[in-house]
Amino acid sequence: MLDFLGNLKRTHYCGALRASDAGRDATVMGWVHRRRDLGNLLFLDVRDRSGIVQVVFNKETQPEAHAKAEQARSESVVAVEGTVTRREKANPELATGEIDLMATKLHILNNAKTPPFPIEDEISASEETRLRYRYLDLRRPRPHRNLALRHKILLEMRKVMDEMGFIEVETPMLTRSTPEGARDYLVPSRVHHGKFYALPQSPQIFKQILMIGGLDRYFQIVKCFRDEDLRADRQPEFTQLDVEMSFPRQEDIFSVIENVMVRACAVAGIEVHAPFPHMLYKDAIRKYGSDKPDMRFGMELHEVTDCFPAEARQKLQIGGSVFALAAPGAASYSRKQLDEVPEKAKGLGARGVYFVKVAAEGITSTVEKLIGAENVKKLAEACGAKTGDLVVAVSAKEEIKGAEAAALVAGQLRLQLGEALGQIDKTQWKFLWLTGFPLFEWSETDKTWVSAQHPFTGIVDEDLEKLETAPWEVRSKGYDLVLNGVELGSGSIRIHRQDIQERLFKALGLTEEQLRRRFGFFLDALTYGTPPHGGIALGLDRVTMLLAGEKSIREVIAFAKTTAAVDLMAESPSEVDPSQLDDLGISVKPYVLQSECGCGGRWRVFSERMSQGAQQSPGAATCPESPQYFLPLVGISNEGRWWVEHLDAGSRDWKRVLER
Ligand code: ASP
């Protein structure tokens, strides 16, 4: 029999009770964390979001409460009335370890099934299980801590922004495409048959329009949606601190964000100081082989192309440049450790990897015969290698990114070796502003220049003339904020003139018609006296992840999706009722799979539902021409409608051979 909460009132959080409360009556409420039955004494550890308290049930003095406690199970929801007493022997592991709660009454408010994993920080359950049972996962102290920190950071950011005169304005979720370089999530309109809203990839256009609207200083803590190829540090929906201001210089925006970050770090108990250092994009690439350099350690890159004479370059098939770095203390690497480096480097796109060992006995190199002792020495010197260091030089497989390819490979290697050699000081918080980005980047897939950021990014005044003639030389007024090698956000001073915005769209290859259709309203708005403006957006999931000391953003998002964009708990995305599709005037095309048949003909499988990665199979289809050939139906869900067609060799008519 379960008890009602009735009029019972909680007096204390479990984790809040201390020795100074001894002698007081207390009522706590929470979950049974653990139960130990010692016969006459029964102990329940009761847990709520603040922590755990040990509750003691004494069979002799409180037989009724004791009897009831025998019914309590792990994760039962309980309310306990009792008296706080000092423990004879304190438990130093527990914040409440100096006291017990001597129970006088137990109320069992709800039962619980046995959870699939223990509610503790140290668990071995897979992330998949944790996400599926997120409500249980959230009961653990670590997610609590992370979500509380997230709340505090966001609250502090709102305060700082308010203090600086920014006002939070909400922008629509049902809107139209914003070009941030990803695919849109579309929402079909029921009322306007055949038309779609897009969920915002960012509030970019709206915040710029707010500047045209005279709002002067805007911010918003806002969800953005991007249908991109997912990576470990991405989610299809994520949260930004979005900022825009009118009449800004670049340093005004930097100082706003520095204020925000200094205060956000302070909330997490981390002391950082503004202003943050700046670096040009091209220097970041040449010195660190990255557009988000981790400044917590050295191991800078050096271009050493001229240490490789023409003949050696030919023998080693080096097409472009060679970049090198000195790995401190790695001269003593074992054969096995040395062998791993080229393996790693090749995986990162290196063509060749060349070593120079700087040992007490002298300098030796794997390429000494080819480049000569003089060049080996020059190479070691160029990298500032000291005795005990190993110089690693790399050339890149392809020179797609010009002289930078080898630097990018070396940059990855720098991170891996730096980590392996314990060079990264994990107690440091190294912010960095990156500026001087190119406006365009070449897209191999589209064979055209595309915006390196979004197409509203301002253009360095002197480079304007090159917009049509030498787009690759045009620099943008964009900037990125990086912390410890993680990109926290990016922004720019914007294009505020309609004529320039239109020229940029044209440089991107948009026709007049496409331009009007996609951005007509915005170009119109720009013609009504748009002030110079600029802004930035910070990724708050990443900010919180770093400040919480977590390695995955999913640890700081209450209801995170998997890397396949699935919410395992809510089971979304999901199919919808056919009537909902009818309302929207939408029909789902069956998924088609084609393959060859052994008879020389072809198979075609239509399925309304494919279960990705599923091994289940509703059987196999037999070839109508030559029955010795089969098509196993793997990955097709039994739930939906599916059918199989066969095309005989030389025929043009598909035959339906199987249907369900
Ligand atoms: N809208 C940009 C983004 O989401 C940020 C900005 O330029 O302010 O990355």
GROMACS .gro file of N, CA, C and O in nm, residues 102 113 124 182 216 223 259 314 341 394 397 401 458 477 512 518 541 555 560 577 608 651:
model
   88
  102MET      N    1   1.736   0.958   1.263
  102MET     CA    2   1.669   0.846   1.332
  102MET      C    3   1.521   0.855   1.298
  102MET      O    4   1.451   0.946   1.342
  113LYS      N    5   1.060   0.011  -1.043
  113LYS     CA    6   1.119  -0.111  -1.100
  113LYS      C    7   1.270  -0.104  -1.078
  113LYS      O    8   1.326   0.004  -1.056
  124SER      N    9   2.898   0.170  -1.553
  124SER     CA   10   2.960   0.117  -1.674
  124SER      C   11   2.858   0.105  -1.786
  124SER      O   12   2.889   0.056  -1.894
  182ALA      N   13   2.440   2.465  -4.366
  182ALA     CA   14   2.391   2.330  -4.340
  182ALA      C   15   2.258   2.310  -4.414
  182ALA      O   16   2.205   2.402  -4.474
  216ASP      N   17   1.960   4.841  -3.156
  216ASP     CA   18   2.096   4.878  -3.115
  216ASP      C   19   2.178   4.767  -3.048
  216ASP      O   20   2.291   4.742  -3.085
  223LYS      N   21   1.786   2.842  -2.947
  223LYS     CA   22   1.810   2.712  -3.013
  223LYS      C   23   1.829   2.733  -3.162
  223LYS      O   24   1.756   2.811  -3.224
  259ASN      N   25   3.391   4.008  -2.154
  259ASN     CA   26   3.318   4.028  -2.029
  259ASN      C   27   3.233   3.906  -1.996
  259ASN      O   28   3.231   3.857  -1.884
  314GLN      N   29   6.223   1.489  -5.510
  314GLN     CA   30   6.176   1.402  -5.617
  314GLN      C   31   6.170   1.258  -5.567
  314GLN      O   32   6.070   1.189  -5.584
  341VAL      N   33   5.410   0.671  -3.512
  341VAL     CA   34   5.394   0.810  -3.557
  341VAL      C   35   5.359   0.820  -3.706
  341VAL      O   36   5.259   0.884  -3.741
  394VAL      N   37   5.665   1.646  -4.188
  394VAL     CA   38   5.568   1.577  -4.273
  394VAL      C   39   5.545   1.653  -4.403
  394VAL      O   40   5.549   1.775  -4.409
  397LYS      N   41   4.983   1.442  -4.866
  397LYS     CA   42   4.946   1.361  -4.982
  397LYS      C   43   4.910   1.447  -5.100
  397LYS      O   44   4.957   1.429  -5.209
  401LYS      N   45   4.497   2.213  -5.050
  401LYS     CA   46   4.482   2.340  -4.981
  401LYS      C   47   4.609   2.422  -4.992
  401LYS      O   48   4.648   2.490  -4.900
  458GLY      N   49   3.113   4.075  -4.334
  458GLY     CA   50   3.169   4.194  -4.395
  458GLY      C   51   3.299   4.167  -4.470
  458GLY      O   52   3.366   4.065  -4.446
  477LYS      N   53   3.568   4.029  -4.259
  477LYS     CA   54   3.571   4.094  -4.128
  477LYS      C   55   3.519   3.998  -4.021
  477LYS      O   56   3.455   4.038  -3.926
  512GLU      N   57   1.980   3.659  -6.037
  512GLU     CA   58   1.890   3.765  -5.992
  512GLU      C   59   1.762   3.705  -5.935
  512GLU      O   60   1.714   3.745  -5.828
  518ARG      N   61   1.513   3.420  -5.250
  518ARG     CA   62   1.564   3.379  -5.119
  518ARG      C   63   1.587   3.496  -5.023
  518ARG      O   64   1.565   3.484  -4.903
  541ASP      N   65   2.656   2.492  -2.559
  541ASP     CA   66   2.679   2.353  -2.519
  541ASP      C   67   2.829   2.330  -2.501
  541ASP      O   68   2.873   2.267  -2.406
  555GLU      N   69   2.692   1.544  -2.231
  555GLU     CA   70   2.690   1.542  -2.085
  555GLU      C   71   2.631   1.670  -2.026
  555GLU      O   72   2.604   1.676  -1.906
  560ALA      N   73   1.983   1.476  -2.474
  560ALA     CA   74   2.071   1.478  -2.591
  560ALA      C   75   2.029   1.371  -2.691
  560ALA      O   76   1.965   1.272  -2.655
  577ASP      N   77   0.090   0.944  -3.781
  577ASP     CA   78  -0.035   0.885  -3.830
  577ASP      C   79  -0.055   0.922  -3.976
  577ASP      O   80  -0.032   1.037  -4.014
  608GLU      N   81   0.862   0.101  -4.727
  608GLU     CA   82   0.819   0.223  -4.659
  608GLU      C   83   0.904   0.247  -4.537
  608GLU      O   84   0.918   0.358  -4.491
  651SER      N   85   1.482  -0.740  -7.058
  651SER     CA   86   1.343  -0.694  -7.055
  651SER      C   87   1.338  -0.548  -7.010
  651SER      O   88   1.435  -0.495  -6.956
   0.00000   0.00000   0.00000
